[in-house]
Structure formats: C-alpha cells, structure tokens
JSON list of C-alpha atoms in Angstrom, two decimals:
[
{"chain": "A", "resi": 162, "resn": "UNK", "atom": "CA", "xyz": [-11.63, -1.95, 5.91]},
{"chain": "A", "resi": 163, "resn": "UNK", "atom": "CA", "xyz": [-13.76, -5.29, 5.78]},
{"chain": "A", "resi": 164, "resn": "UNK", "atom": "CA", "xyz": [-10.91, -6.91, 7.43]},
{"chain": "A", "resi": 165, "resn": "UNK", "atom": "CA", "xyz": [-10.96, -4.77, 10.51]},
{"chain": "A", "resi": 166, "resn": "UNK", "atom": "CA", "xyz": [-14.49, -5.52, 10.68]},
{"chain": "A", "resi": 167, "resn": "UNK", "atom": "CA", "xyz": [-14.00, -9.66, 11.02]},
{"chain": "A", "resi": 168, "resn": "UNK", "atom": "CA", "xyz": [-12.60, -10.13, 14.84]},
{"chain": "A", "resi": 169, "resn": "UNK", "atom": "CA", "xyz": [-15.39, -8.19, 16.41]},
{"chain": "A", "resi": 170, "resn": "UNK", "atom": "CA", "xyz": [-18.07, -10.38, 14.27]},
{"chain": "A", "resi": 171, "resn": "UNK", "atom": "CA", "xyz": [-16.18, -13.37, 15.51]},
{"chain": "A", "resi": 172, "resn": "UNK", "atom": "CA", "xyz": [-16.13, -12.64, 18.84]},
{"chain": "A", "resi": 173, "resn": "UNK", "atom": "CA", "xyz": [-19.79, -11.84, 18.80]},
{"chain": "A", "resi": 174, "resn": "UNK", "atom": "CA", "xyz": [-20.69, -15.35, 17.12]},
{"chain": "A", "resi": 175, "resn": "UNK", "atom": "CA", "xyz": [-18.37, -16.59, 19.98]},
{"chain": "A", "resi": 176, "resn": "UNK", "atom": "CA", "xyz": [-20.68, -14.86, 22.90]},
{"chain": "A", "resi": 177, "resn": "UNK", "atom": "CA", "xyz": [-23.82, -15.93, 20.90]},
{"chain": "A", "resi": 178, "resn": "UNK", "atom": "CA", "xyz": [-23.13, -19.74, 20.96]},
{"chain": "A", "resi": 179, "resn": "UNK", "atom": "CA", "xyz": [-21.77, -19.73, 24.30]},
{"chain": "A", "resi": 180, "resn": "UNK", "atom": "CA", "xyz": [-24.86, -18.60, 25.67]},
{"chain": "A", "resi": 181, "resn": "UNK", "atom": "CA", "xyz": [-27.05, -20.84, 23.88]},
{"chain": "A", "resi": 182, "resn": "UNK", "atom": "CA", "xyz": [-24.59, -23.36, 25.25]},
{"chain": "A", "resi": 183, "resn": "UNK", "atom": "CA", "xyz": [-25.48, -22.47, 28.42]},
{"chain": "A", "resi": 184, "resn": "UNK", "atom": "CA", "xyz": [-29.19, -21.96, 27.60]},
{"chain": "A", "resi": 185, "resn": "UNK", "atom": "CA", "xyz": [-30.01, -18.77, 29.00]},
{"chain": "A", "resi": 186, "resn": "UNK", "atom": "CA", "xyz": [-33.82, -17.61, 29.29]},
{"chain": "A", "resi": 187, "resn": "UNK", "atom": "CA", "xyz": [-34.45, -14.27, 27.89]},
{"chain": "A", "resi": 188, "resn": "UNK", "atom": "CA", "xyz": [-37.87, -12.36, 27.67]},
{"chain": "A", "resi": 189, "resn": "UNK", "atom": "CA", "xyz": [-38.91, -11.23, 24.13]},
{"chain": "A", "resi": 190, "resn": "UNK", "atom": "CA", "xyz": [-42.26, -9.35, 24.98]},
{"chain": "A", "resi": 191, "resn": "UNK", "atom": "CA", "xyz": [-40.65, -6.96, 27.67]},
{"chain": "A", "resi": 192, "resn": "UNK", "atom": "CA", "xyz": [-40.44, -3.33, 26.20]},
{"chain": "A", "resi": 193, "resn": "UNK", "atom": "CA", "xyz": [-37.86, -2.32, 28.55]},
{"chain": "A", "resi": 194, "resn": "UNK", "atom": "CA", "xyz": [-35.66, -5.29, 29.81]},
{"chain": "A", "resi": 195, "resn": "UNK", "atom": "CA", "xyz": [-33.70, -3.43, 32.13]},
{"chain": "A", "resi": 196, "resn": "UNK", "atom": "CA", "xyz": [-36.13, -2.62, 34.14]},
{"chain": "A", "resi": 197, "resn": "UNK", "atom": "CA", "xyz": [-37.43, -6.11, 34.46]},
{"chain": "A", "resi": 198, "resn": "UNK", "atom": "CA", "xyz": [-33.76, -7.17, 35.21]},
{"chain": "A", "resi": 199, "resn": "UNK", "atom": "CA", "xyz": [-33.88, -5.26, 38.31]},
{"chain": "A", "resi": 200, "resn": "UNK", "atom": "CA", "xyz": [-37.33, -6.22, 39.32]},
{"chain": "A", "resi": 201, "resn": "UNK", "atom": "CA", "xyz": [-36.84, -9.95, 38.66]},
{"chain": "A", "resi": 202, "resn": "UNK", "atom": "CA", "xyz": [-33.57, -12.68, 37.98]},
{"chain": "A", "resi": 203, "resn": "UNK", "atom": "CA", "xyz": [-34.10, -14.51, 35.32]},
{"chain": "A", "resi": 204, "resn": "UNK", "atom": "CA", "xyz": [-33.89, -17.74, 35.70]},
{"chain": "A", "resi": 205, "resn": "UNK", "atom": "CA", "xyz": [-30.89, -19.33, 34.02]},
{"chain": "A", "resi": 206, "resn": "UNK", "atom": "CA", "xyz": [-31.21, -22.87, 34.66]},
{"chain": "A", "resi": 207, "resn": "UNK", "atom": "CA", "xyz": [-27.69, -24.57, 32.89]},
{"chain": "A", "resi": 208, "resn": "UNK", "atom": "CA", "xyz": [-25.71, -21.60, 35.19]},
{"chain": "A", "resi": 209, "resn": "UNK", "atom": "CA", "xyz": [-27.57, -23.41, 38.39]},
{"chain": "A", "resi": 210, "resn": "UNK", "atom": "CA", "xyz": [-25.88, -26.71, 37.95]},
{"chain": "A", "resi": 211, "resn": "UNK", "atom": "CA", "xyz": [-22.61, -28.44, 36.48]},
{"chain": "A", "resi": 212, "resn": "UNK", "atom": "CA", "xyz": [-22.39, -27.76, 33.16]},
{"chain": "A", "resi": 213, "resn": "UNK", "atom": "CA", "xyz": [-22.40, -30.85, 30.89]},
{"chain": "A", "resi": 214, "resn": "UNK", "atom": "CA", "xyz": [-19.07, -32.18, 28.82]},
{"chain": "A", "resi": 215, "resn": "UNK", "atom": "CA", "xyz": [-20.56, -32.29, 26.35]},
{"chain": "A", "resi": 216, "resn": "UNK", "atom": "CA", "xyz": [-21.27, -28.06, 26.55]},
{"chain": "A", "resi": 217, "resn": "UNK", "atom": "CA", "xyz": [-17.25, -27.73, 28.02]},
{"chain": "A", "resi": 218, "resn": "UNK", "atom": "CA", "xyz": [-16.77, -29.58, 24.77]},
{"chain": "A", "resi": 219, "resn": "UNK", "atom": "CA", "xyz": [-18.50, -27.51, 22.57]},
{"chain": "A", "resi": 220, "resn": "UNK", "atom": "CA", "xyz": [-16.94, -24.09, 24.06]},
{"chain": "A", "resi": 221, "resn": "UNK", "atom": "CA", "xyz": [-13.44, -25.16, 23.83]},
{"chain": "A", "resi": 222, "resn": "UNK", "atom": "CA", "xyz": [-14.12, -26.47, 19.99]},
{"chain": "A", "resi": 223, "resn": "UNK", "atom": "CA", "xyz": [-15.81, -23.01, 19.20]},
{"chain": "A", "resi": 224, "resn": "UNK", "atom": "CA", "xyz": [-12.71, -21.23, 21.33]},
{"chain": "A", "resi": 225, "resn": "UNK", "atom": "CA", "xyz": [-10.06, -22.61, 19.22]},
{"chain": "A", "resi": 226, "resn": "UNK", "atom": "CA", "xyz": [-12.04, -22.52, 16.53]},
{"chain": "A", "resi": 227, "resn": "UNK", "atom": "CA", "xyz": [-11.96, -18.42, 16.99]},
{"chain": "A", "resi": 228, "resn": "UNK", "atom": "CA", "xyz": [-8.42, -18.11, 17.77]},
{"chain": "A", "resi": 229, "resn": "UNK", "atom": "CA", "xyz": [-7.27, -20.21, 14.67]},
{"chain": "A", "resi": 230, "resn": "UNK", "atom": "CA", "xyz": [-9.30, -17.59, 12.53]},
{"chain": "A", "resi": 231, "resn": "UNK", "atom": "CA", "xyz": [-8.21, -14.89, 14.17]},
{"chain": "A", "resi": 232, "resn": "UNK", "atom": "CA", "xyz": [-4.59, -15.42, 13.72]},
{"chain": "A", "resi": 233, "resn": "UNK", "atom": "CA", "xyz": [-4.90, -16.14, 9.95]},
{"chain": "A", "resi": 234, "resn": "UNK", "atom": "CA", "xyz": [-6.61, -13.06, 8.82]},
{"chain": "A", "resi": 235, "resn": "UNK", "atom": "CA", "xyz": [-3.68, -10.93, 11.13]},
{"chain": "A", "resi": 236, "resn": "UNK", "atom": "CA", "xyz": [-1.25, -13.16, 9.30]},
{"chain": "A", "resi": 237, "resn": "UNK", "atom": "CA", "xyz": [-2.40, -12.54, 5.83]},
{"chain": "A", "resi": 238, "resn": "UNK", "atom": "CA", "xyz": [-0.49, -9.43, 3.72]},
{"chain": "A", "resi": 239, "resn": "UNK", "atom": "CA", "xyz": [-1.80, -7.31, 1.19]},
{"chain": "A", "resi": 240, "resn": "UNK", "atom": "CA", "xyz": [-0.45, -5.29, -1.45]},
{"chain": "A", "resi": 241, "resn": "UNK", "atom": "CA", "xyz": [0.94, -2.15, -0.42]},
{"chain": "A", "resi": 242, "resn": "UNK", "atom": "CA", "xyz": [-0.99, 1.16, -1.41]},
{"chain": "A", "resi": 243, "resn": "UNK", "atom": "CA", "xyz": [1.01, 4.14, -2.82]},
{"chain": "A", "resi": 244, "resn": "UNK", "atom": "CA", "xyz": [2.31, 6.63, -1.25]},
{"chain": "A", "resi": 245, "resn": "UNK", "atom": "CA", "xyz": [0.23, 9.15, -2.35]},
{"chain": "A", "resi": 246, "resn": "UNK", "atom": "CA", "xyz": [-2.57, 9.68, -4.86]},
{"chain": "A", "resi": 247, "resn": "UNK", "atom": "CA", "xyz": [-4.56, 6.08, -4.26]},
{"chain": "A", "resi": 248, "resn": "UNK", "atom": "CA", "xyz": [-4.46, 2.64, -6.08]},
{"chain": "A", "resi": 249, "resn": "UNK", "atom": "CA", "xyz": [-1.53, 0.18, -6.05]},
{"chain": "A", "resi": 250, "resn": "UNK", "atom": "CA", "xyz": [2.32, 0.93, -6.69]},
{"chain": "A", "resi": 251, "resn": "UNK", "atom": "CA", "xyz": [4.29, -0.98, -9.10]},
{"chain": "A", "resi": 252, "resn": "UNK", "atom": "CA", "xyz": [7.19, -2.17, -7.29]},
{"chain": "A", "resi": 253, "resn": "UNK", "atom": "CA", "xyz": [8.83, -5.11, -8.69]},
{"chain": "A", "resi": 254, "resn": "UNK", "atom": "CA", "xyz": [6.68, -5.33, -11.96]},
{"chain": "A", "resi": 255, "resn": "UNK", "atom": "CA", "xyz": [7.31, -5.73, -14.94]},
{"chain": "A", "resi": 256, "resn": "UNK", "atom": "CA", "xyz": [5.37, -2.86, -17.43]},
{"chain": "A", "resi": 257, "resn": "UNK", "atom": "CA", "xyz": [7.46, -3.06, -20.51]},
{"chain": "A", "resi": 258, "resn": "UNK", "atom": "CA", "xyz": [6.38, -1.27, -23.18]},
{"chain": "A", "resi": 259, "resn": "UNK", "atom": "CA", "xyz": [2.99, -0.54, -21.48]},
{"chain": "A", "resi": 260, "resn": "UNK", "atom": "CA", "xyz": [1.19, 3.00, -22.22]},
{"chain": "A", "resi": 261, "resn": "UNK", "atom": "CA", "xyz": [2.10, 5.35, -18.94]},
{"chain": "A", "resi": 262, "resn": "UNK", "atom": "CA", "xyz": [1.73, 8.58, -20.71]},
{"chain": "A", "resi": 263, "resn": "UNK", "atom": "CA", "xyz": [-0.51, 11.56, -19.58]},
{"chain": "A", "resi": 264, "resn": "UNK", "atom": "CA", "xyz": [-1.43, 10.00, -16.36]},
{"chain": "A", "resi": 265, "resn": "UNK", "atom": "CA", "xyz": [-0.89, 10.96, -12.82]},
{"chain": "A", "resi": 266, "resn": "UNK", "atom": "CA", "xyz": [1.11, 8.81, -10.82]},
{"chain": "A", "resi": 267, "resn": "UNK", "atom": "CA", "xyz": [2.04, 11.10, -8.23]},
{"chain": "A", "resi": 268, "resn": "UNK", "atom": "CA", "xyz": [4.09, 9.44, -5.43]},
{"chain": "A", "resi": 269, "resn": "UNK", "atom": "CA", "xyz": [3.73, 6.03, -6.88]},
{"chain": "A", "resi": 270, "resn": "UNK", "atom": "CA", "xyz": [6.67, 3.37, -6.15]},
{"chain": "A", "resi": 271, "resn": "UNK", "atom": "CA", "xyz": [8.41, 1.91, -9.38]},
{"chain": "A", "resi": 272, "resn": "UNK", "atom": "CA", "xyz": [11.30, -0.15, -6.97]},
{"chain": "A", "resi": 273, "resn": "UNK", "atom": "CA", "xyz": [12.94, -2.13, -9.20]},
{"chain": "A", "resi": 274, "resn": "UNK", "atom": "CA", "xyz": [10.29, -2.39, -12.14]},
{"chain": "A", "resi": 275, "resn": "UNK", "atom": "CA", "xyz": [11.11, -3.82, -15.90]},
{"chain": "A", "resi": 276, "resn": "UNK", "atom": "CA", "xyz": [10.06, -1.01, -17.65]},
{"chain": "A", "resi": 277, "resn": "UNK", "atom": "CA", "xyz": [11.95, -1.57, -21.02]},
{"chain": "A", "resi": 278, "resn": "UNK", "atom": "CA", "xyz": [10.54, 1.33, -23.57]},
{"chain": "A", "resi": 279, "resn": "UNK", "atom": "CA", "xyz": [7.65, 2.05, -21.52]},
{"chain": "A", "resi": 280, "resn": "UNK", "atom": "CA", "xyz": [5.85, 5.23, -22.89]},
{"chain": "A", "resi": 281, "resn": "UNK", "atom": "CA", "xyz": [5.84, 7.98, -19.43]},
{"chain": "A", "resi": 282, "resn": "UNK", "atom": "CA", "xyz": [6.21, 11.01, -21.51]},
{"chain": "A", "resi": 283, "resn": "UNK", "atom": "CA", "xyz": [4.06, 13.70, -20.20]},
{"chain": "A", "resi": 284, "resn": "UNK", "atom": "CA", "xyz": [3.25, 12.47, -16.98]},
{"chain": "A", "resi": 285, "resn": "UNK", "atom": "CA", "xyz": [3.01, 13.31, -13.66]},
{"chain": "A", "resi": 286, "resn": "UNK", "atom": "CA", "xyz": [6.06, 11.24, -11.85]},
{"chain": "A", "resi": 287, "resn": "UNK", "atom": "CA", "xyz": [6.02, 13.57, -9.10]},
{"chain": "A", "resi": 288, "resn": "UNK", "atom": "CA", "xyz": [7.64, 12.10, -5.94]},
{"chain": "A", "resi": 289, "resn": "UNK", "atom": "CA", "xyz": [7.84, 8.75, -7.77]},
{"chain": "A", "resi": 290, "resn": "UNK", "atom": "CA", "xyz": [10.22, 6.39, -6.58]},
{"chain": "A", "resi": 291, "resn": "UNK", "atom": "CA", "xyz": [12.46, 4.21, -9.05]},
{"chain": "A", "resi": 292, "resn": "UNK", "atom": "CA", "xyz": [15.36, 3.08, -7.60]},
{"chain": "A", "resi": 293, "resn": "UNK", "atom": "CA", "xyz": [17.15, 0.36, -9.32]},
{"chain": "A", "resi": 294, "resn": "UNK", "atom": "CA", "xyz": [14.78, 0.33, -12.01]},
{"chain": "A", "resi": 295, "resn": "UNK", "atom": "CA", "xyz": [15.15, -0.83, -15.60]},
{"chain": "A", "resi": 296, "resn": "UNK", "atom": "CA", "xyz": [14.25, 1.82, -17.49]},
{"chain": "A", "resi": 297, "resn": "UNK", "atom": "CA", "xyz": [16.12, 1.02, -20.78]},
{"chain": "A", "resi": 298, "resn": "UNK", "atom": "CA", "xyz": [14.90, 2.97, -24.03]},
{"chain": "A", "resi": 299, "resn": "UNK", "atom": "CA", "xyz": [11.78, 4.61, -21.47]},
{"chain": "A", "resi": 300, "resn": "UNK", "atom": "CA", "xyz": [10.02, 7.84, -22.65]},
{"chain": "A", "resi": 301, "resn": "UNK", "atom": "CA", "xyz": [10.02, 10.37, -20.32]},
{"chain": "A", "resi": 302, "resn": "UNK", "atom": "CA", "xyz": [9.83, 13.03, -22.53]},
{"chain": "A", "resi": 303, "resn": "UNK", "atom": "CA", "xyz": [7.35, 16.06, -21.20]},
{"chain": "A", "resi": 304, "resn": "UNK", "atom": "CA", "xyz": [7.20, 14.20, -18.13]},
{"chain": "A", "resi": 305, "resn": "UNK", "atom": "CA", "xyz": [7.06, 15.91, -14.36]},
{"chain": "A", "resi": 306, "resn": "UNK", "atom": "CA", "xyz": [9.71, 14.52, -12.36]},
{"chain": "A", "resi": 307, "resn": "UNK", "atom": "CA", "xyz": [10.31, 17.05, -9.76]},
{"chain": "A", "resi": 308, "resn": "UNK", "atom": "CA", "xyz": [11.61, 15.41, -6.39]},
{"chain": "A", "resi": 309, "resn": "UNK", "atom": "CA", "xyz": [11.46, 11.72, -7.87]},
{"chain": "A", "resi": 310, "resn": "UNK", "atom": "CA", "xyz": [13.87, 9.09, -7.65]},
{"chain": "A", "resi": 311, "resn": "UNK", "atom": "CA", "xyz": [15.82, 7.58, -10.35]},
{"chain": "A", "resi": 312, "resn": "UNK", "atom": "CA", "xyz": [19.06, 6.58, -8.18]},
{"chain": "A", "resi": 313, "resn": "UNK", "atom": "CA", "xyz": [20.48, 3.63, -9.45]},
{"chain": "A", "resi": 314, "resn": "UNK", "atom": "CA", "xyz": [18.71, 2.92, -12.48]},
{"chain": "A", "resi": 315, "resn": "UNK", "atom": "CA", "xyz": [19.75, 1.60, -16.23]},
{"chain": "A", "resi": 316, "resn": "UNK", "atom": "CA", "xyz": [18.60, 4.35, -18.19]},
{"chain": "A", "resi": 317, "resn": "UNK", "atom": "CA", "xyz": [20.59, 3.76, -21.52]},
{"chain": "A", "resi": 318, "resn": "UNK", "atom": "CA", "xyz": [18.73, 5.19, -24.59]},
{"chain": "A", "resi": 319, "resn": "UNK", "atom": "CA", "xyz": [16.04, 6.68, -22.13]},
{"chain": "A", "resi": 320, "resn": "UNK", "atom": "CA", "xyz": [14.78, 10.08, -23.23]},
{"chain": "A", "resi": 321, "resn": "UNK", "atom": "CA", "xyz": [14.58, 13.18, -20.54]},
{"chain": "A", "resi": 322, "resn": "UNK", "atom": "CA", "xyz": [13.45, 15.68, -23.19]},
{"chain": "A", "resi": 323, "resn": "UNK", "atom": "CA", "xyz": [11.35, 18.53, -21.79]},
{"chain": "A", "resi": 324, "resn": "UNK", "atom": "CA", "xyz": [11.31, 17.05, -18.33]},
{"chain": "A", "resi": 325, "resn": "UNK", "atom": "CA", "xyz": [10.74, 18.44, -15.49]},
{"chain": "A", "resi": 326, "resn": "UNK", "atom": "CA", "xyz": [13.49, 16.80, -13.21]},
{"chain": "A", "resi": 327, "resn": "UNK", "atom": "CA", "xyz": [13.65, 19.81, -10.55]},
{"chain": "A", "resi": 328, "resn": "UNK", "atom": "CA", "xyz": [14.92, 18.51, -7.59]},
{"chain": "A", "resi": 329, "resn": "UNK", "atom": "CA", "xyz": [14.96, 14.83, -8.64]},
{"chain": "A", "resi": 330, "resn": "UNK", "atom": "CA", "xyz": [17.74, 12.17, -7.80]},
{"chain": "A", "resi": 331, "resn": "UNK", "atom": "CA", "xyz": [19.91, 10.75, -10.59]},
{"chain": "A", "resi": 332, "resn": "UNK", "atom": "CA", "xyz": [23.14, 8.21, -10.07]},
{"chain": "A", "resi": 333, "resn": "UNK", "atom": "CA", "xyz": [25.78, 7.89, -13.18]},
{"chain": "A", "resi": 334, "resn": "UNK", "atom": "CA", "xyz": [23.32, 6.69, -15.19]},
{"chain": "A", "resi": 335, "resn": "UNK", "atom": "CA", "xyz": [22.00, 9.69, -16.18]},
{"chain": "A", "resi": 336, "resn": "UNK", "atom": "CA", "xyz": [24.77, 9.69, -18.90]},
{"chain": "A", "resi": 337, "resn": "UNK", "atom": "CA", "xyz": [23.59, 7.13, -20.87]},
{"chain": "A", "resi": 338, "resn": "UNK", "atom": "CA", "xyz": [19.80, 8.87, -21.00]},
{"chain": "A", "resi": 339, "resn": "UNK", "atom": "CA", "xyz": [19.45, 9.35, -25.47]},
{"chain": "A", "resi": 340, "resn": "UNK", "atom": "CA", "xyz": [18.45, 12.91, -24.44]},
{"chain": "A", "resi": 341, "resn": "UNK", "atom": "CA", "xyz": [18.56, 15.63, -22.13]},
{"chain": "A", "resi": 342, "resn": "UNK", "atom": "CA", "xyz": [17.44, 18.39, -24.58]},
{"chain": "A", "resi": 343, "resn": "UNK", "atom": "CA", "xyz": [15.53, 21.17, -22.95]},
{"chain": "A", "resi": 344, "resn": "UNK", "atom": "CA", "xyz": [14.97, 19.20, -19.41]},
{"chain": "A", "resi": 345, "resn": "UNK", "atom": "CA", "xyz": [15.05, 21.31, -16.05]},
{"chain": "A", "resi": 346, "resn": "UNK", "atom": "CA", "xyz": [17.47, 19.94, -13.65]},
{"chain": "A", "resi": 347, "resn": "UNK", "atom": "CA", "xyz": [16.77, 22.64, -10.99]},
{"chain": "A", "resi": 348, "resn": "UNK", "atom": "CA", "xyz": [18.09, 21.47, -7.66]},
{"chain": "A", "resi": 349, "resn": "UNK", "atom": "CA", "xyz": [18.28, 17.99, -9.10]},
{"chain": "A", "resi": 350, "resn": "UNK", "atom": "CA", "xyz": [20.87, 15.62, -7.02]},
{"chain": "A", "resi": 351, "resn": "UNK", "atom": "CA", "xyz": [23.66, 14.86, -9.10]},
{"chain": "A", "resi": 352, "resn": "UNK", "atom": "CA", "xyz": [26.64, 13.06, -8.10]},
{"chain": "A", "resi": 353, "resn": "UNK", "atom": "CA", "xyz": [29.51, 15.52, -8.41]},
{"chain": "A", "resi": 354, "resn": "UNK", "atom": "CA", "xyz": [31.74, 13.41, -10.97]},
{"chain": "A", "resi": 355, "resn": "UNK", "atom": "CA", "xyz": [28.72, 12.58, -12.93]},
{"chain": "A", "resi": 356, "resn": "UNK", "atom": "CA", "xyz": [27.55, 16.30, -12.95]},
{"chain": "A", "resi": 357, "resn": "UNK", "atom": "CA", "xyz": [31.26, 17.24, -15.13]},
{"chain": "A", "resi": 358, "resn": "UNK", "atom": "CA", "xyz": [30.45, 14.83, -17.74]},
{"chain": "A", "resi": 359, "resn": "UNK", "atom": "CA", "xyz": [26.56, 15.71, -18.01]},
{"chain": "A", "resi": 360, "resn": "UNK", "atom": "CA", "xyz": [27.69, 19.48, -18.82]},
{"chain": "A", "resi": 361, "resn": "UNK", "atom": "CA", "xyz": [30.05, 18.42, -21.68]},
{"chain": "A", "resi": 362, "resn": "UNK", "atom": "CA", "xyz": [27.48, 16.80, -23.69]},
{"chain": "A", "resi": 363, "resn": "UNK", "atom": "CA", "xyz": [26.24, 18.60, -26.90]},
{"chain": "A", "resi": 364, "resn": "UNK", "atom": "CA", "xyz": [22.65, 18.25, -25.88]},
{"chain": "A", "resi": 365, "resn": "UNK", "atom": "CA", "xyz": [22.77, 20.03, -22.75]},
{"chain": "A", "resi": 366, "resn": "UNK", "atom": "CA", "xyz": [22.14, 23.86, -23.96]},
{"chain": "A", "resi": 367, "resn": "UNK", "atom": "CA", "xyz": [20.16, 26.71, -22.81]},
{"chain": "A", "resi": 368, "resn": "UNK", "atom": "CA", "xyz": [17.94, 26.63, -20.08]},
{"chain": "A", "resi": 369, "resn": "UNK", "atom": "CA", "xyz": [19.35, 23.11, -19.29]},
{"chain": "A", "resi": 370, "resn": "UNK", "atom": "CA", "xyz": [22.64, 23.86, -18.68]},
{"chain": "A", "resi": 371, "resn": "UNK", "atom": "CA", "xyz": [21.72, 27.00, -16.82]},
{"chain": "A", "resi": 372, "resn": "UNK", "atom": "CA", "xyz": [19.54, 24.69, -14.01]},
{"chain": "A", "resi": 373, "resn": "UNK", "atom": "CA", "xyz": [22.30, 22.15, -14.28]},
{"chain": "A", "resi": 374, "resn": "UNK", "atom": "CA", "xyz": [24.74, 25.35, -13.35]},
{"chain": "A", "resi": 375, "resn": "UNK", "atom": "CA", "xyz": [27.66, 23.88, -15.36]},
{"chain": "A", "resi": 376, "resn": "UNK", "atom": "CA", "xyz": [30.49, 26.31, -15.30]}
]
C-alpha cells in the first residue's frame, strides 16, 4: 500500500520546489485566501521576468530527478501473495521436513517446492496448488485436499491416509503414494490408465474404493 502512496508525494515535493524556484509570494495571515485572490494578484515577481539558468537548471535536475524515481519503484517486484487466505505462497521453496501440520493453508501455491518428508497431515490444503512438486516421503495423512493440485508431482512413499482428496488432481504418481488407506477420492481427477492400477492395490478398500468407483 505504501508504495502506491510514493508518486503522489513525489510529485508534490516536485510542485513545492518549483515554486520556491520561482519564488512565489503567498499571504500567511489571510483567513480566507480565496477571497483575497479575487480581490487582489499577488505579486509574483520571478513569473514577471526571465527566469534565471540557474532556476531552468534547478527544475530540469529536480525533473529527472522525479522521473528516475518514479520508474524504479514501478520497476521493482514483490513476492506474490496467495491466492487466498493471506500471507506469502511457497512456490519454488524448499520446506523439507518443516512442520505443516494442523494449519490452514487454504489456496496457497506449492509450484514446484522441495518438500521431502514434510509433515502436512491434518491440514487444510484446500485449493492448494502443487504441481511438479517434490513431495517424496510427505505426510498428508488427515489432511483436506479437496479441489487441490498434485498433477505432476513425485510422491513416492508419500502417505494419503484419511485424506480428504475430493475433487483433487492427481497424475501417475499417485501410485507410488505409501498409502491410500481410508482417503476420499470423490470426484478426484484421475488419469484413466492410472485410475485401473489405483483400484488393484490392496490398500484401496471400503469407502475408498467406493469414491474411487473402481468396478
């Protein structure tokens, strides 16, 4: 917010020093200088003859100076917020082993993060985003996955147990996940050829192999 706040400060500095520049004469007793605007000009001497060089000097110094500073805060980039439910995302990091569990990251964006047995189990990954992430030996037991995104990923030795992967997006990777046990795939996105081999492993039973619809 601060930045949006900088050009308009600028440009008011800017107007400031070019009217000292020119050395304009403005009452400070009036109580209602509008008024005495219309009743009397002031006088602004500077305005009545050339300007100096040394003042056309000074503006164009102050006028570059402006523009320079102007361009480098639009130029500068900041870290992208999430999605949805405030703070930072975690694209691109690497959080291996780190402690995710029982938190809310709803909508957060995990492109591409090193998350080598990192603990998410019972978390809310709602919406979450982890495309081509490493997510080798990760804990997602207990964890809320509906509608996330785990396209792409290395997931071997990665445990799903007790998700809740309703309507989430896996590639052919979900068949190196440790376990499956008692995870809802409701509406998940499967690939079809993947989808045959996920319903002929031993752990998917139950209510899991019911959401997964296997034959």
């Amino acid at each position: 917010m601060i930045y949006s706040v900088v050009p308009p400060l600028l440009f008011f500095l800017f107007l400031l020093d070019y009217a000292n520049c020119f050395r304009v004469n403005l009452p400070t007793h009036s109580n209602n200088i509008l008024s005495r605007a219309r009743e009397k000009r002031w006088e602004v001497p500077c305005l009545r003859t050339k300007v100096s060089n040394q003042c056309n000097e000074d503006f164009m110094t102050l006028a570059k100076g402006v523009v320079t500073t102007a361009v480098l805060i639009a130029s500068v980039s900041f870290p992208a917020n999430a999605v949805s439910g405030g703070g930072l995302d975690f694209a691109n990091l690497d959080i291996t082993g780190q402690d995710f569990t029982g938190q809310s990251y709803n909508g957060k964006d995990f492109t591409q993060v090193i998350a080598k047995g990192t603990d998410f189990s019972k978390s809310n990954l709602q919406g979450c985003r982890f495309y081509k992430a490493f997510l080798v030996n990760a804990d997602f037991s207990g964890a809320d996955l509906r509608g996330a995104s785990l396209e792409g990923t290395s997931m071997d030795g990665a445990s799903l147990k007790d998700a809740n992967a309703a309507g989430a997006y896996f590639s052919k990777s979900l068949l190196d996940v440790a376990s499956l046990e008692n995870a809802d795939f409701t509406d998940a996105q499967i690939p079809d050829k993947t989808l045959i081999l996920v319903c002929e492993r031993d752990d998917v039973t139950g209510n899991t192999r019911a959401s997964l619809m296997c034959p």
